[in-house]
Amino acid sequence: GALVYQYPRRTICKSGTSMRMECQAVGFQATSVAWYRQSPQKTFELIALSTVNSAIKYEQNFTQEKFPISHPNLSFSSMTVLNAYLEDRGLYLCGARRRGNSDYTFGSGTRLLVI
Amino acid sequence: GQQVQQSPASLVLQEGENAELQCNFSTSLNSMQWFYQRPGGSLVSLFYNPSGTKHSGRLTSTTVIKERRSSLHISSSQTTDSGTYLCALESGGNYKYVFGAGTRLKVIA
């Protein structure tokens, strides 16, 4: 079956430092990877959508300078939260979609705590 | 952009009761999924249902595009059904899902 693994599951970083999270698609080729953030007491916000062989598209309020994303192949993506502050805490999910499908499979998320 | 409204925001049921969760959207629909969010945060896809009715065990999803709504029906609720239910949909063919705010369901014994 199609699975998406995210690593780490949870992490704590000091304010002003950076943190990298990874997303691995298993059992299928992830032509598109979407990164979302769920801040405390909020729903999921799309950070960016990455499609292989296309430019990564960031949503309003999110920038490459703050959340650089790498999507080097059809099974792996990573995102870094640079210079993390309190407002960056939350659950970061990646969702992967295979070519020809419209639905997403999501990982279990990386929960980021900033102290 | 697409607006997604879920109702009710929260719901408390006695075990065995049925639940009807609603997801209303403002524009046309290409894709939509219903998810269950576990207490730890991970999402479980319940249905991919951009139109029509689908069944899975005690769950039924019905999407009526012309009425711009989708529903998730849970029959004979169990305490293990407690959690947050989210709908997410995409309308522009750009594969960008917009999530609703979710319905927090609590089923008590």
Coordinates of C-alpha atoms in Angstrom, one line a residue:
Chain A
G1 CA 0.0 0.0 0.0
A2 CA 0.9 3.7 -0.2
L3 CA 2.5 5.0 2.9
V4 CA 4.2 8.3 3.8
Y5 CA 6.7 8.5 6.6
Q6 CA 7.7 11.7 8.3
Y7 CA 10.8 12.1 10.5
P8 CA 11.2 13.2 13.2
R9 CA 7.8 12.7 14.8
R10 CA 8.5 15.5 17.3
T11 CA 11.3 17.9 17.9
I12 CA 12.2 20.8 20.1
C13 CA 14.4 23.6 19.0
K14 CA 15.6 26.7 20.6
S15 CA 14.2 30.0 19.3
G16 CA 16.2 31.3 16.4
T17 CA 17.6 27.9 15.4
S18 CA 16.6 25.8 12.4
M19 CA 15.0 22.5 12.1
R20 CA 14.8 20.1 9.1
M21 CA 12.0 17.6 8.6
E22 CA 11.8 14.8 6.1
C23 CA 9.0 13.1 4.2
Q24 CA 9.4 9.7 2.5
A25 CA 6.9 8.1 0.2
V26 CA 6.8 4.3 0.3
G27 CA 5.2 2.1 -2.3
F28 CA 4.4 4.8 -4.8
Q29 CA 6.0 7.7 -6.7
A30 CA 5.2 11.1 -5.2
T31 CA 4.9 13.4 -8.1
S32 CA 3.5 16.1 -5.9
V33 CA 4.2 16.8 -2.2
A34 CA 2.3 19.3 -0.2
W35 CA 3.5 20.6 3.1
Y36 CA 1.0 21.8 5.6
R37 CA 1.2 23.4 9.1
Q38 CA -1.4 23.1 11.8
S39 CA -0.8 25.7 14.4
P40 CA -2.3 25.3 17.9
Q41 CA -6.1 25.5 17.8
K42 CA -6.1 26.0 14.0
T43 CA -6.7 23.9 10.9
F44 CA -4.2 23.0 8.3
E45 CA -2.6 25.8 6.2
L46 CA -0.8 24.9 3.0
I47 CA 2.8 26.1 3.1
A48 CA 3.9 25.0 -0.4
L49 CA 3.2 22.5 -3.1
S50 CA 6.1 20.8 -4.8
T51 CA 5.7 19.0 -8.1
V52 CA 8.6 17.2 -9.7
N53 CA 10.0 19.0 -12.7
S54 CA 8.2 22.2 -11.7
A55 CA 9.0 25.1 -9.4
I56 CA 7.9 24.9 -5.8
K57 CA 4.9 27.1 -5.2
Y58 CA 4.6 28.8 -1.9
E59 CA 1.3 30.1 -0.5
Q60 CA 0.9 33.6 0.8
N61 CA 2.5 34.1 4.2
F62 CA 5.1 31.4 3.5
T63 CA 8.4 31.9 1.7
Q64 CA 11.2 29.9 0.4
E65 CA 13.5 32.0 2.5
K66 CA 11.8 30.8 5.7
F67 CA 10.7 27.3 4.6
P68 CA 13.1 26.0 2.0
I69 CA 11.9 22.7 0.4
S70 CA 13.8 20.0 -1.4
H71 CA 12.1 17.5 -3.6
P72 CA 15.0 15.7 -5.3
N73 CA 13.2 12.6 -6.5
L74 CA 9.9 10.8 -6.5
S75 CA 10.1 9.3 -3.1
F76 CA 11.6 12.0 -0.9
S77 CA 11.0 15.6 0.2
S78 CA 12.4 17.7 3.0
M79 CA 11.5 21.1 4.5
T80 CA 13.5 23.2 6.8
V81 CA 12.1 25.8 9.2
L82 CA 14.7 28.4 9.4
N83 CA 15.1 30.7 12.3
A84 CA 12.2 29.2 14.2
Y85 CA 10.2 31.2 16.6
L86 CA 7.2 30.6 18.8
E87 CA 4.7 31.2 16.0
D88 CA 6.3 28.4 14.0
R89 CA 5.3 25.8 16.5
G90 CA 2.7 23.2 15.4
L91 CA 2.2 20.0 13.5
Y92 CA 3.8 19.9 10.1
L93 CA 2.3 17.4 7.7
C94 CA 3.4 16.3 4.3
G95 CA 1.0 14.8 1.8
A96 CA 2.0 13.0 -1.3
R97 CA 0.1 12.4 -4.5
R98 CA 1.0 10.0 -7.3
R99 CA 0.7 10.9 -10.9
G100 CA -2.8 10.3 -12.2
N101 CA -4.4 10.4 -8.8
S102 CA -6.2 13.2 -7.2
D103 CA -6.1 12.1 -3.6
Y104 CA -3.3 12.6 -1.1
T105 CA -1.7 10.2 1.4
F106 CA -0.5 12.0 4.5
G107 CA 2.3 11.2 6.9
S108 CA 2.0 11.3 10.6
G109 CA 3.5 14.7 10.9
T110 CA 6.4 16.3 12.7
R111 CA 5.4 18.2 15.8
L112 CA 7.6 21.2 16.4
L113 CA 8.0 22.8 19.7
V114 CA 10.0 26.0 20.0
I115 CA 11.5 27.1 23.3
Chain B
G1 CA -10.3 31.2 -3.2
Q2 CA -12.1 28.2 -1.9
Q3 CA -14.0 28.5 1.4
V4 CA -14.7 25.4 3.4
Q5 CA -17.1 25.4 6.3
Q6 CA -17.6 22.4 8.6
S7 CA -20.4 21.9 11.0
P8 CA -21.0 21.4 13.8
A9 CA -17.7 22.6 15.3
S10 CA -18.1 20.0 18.1
L11 CA -20.4 17.2 18.9
V12 CA -21.0 15.0 21.9
L13 CA -22.8 11.7 21.5
Q14 CA -23.8 8.8 23.6
E15 CA -22.3 5.5 22.3
G16 CA -24.7 4.0 19.8
E17 CA -26.0 7.3 18.5
N18 CA -25.5 8.4 14.9
A19 CA -23.6 11.4 13.7
E20 CA -24.0 13.6 10.7
L21 CA -21.0 15.9 9.9
Q22 CA -21.3 18.5 7.2
C23 CA -18.8 20.2 4.9
N24 CA -19.9 23.1 2.7
F25 CA -17.8 24.7 0.1
S26 CA -18.1 27.8 -1.9
T27 CA -16.8 27.0 -5.4
S28 CA -16.7 24.1 -7.8
L29 CA -15.0 20.9 -6.7
N30 CA -12.3 18.8 -8.3
S31 CA -11.2 16.6 -5.4
M32 CA -12.2 16.1 -1.8
Q33 CA -11.3 13.8 1.0
W34 CA -12.6 13.2 4.5
F35 CA -10.0 12.6 7.2
Y36 CA -9.9 11.5 10.8
Q37 CA -7.2 13.2 12.8
R38 CA -5.9 11.0 15.6
P39 CA -5.2 12.6 19.0
G40 CA -1.5 12.6 18.1
G41 CA -2.2 14.6 15.0
S42 CA -1.8 12.1 12.2
L43 CA -4.4 12.0 9.4
V44 CA -6.3 8.9 8.3
S45 CA -8.0 9.2 5.0
L46 CA -11.6 8.0 5.3
F47 CA -12.9 8.7 1.9
Y48 CA -11.9 10.2 -1.4
N49 CA -15.3 11.3 -2.6
P50 CA -15.6 14.2 -5.1
S51 CA -19.1 13.1 -6.0
G52 CA -21.8 10.6 -5.0
T53 CA -22.0 8.2 -2.1
K54 CA -19.4 5.9 -0.7
H55 CA -19.6 3.4 2.2
S56 CA -17.0 2.0 4.5
G57 CA -18.2 0.0 7.5
R58 CA -20.2 2.3 9.7
L59 CA -19.2 5.4 7.7
T60 CA -21.0 6.9 4.7
S61 CA -19.9 9.9 2.7
T62 CA -22.2 11.7 0.3
T63 CA -21.1 14.6 -1.9
V64 CA -23.6 16.7 -3.8
I65 CA -21.7 19.0 -6.0
K66 CA -24.6 21.2 -7.2
E67 CA -25.5 21.8 -3.6
R68 CA -21.9 22.4 -2.7
R69 CA -21.9 20.1 0.3
S70 CA -20.5 16.8 1.5
S71 CA -21.6 14.9 4.5
L72 CA -20.0 12.2 6.7
H73 CA -22.4 9.9 8.5
I74 CA -21.3 7.8 11.3
S75 CA -23.7 5.1 12.4
S76 CA -23.8 3.4 15.8
S77 CA -21.0 5.6 17.2
Q78 CA -18.3 4.1 19.4
T79 CA -16.0 5.7 21.9
T80 CA -13.1 5.0 19.6
D81 CA -14.7 7.3 17.0
S82 CA -13.8 10.2 19.2
G83 CA -11.5 12.7 17.5
T84 CA -11.5 15.4 14.9
Y85 CA -12.9 14.9 11.4
L86 CA -11.7 17.1 8.6
C87 CA -12.8 17.6 5.1
A88 CA -10.3 18.9 2.5
L89 CA -11.0 19.9 -1.1
E90 CA -9.5 21.3 -4.2
S91 CA -11.2 23.2 -6.8
G92 CA -8.8 24.7 -9.4
G93 CA -7.1 21.6 -10.7
N94 CA -4.0 22.7 -8.9
Y95 CA -4.0 19.9 -6.3
K96 CA -3.9 22.4 -3.5
Y97 CA -6.2 21.1 -0.8
V98 CA -8.0 23.6 1.5
F99 CA -8.9 22.1 4.9
G100 CA -12.0 22.9 6.9
A101 CA -11.7 23.7 10.6
G102 CA -12.9 20.3 11.5
T103 CA -15.6 18.8 13.7
R104 CA -14.5 17.6 17.2
L105 CA -16.5 14.5 18.0
K106 CA -16.7 13.0 21.5
V107 CA -18.5 9.7 22.0
I108 CA -19.2 8.8 25.6
A109 CA -20.0 5.4 27.0

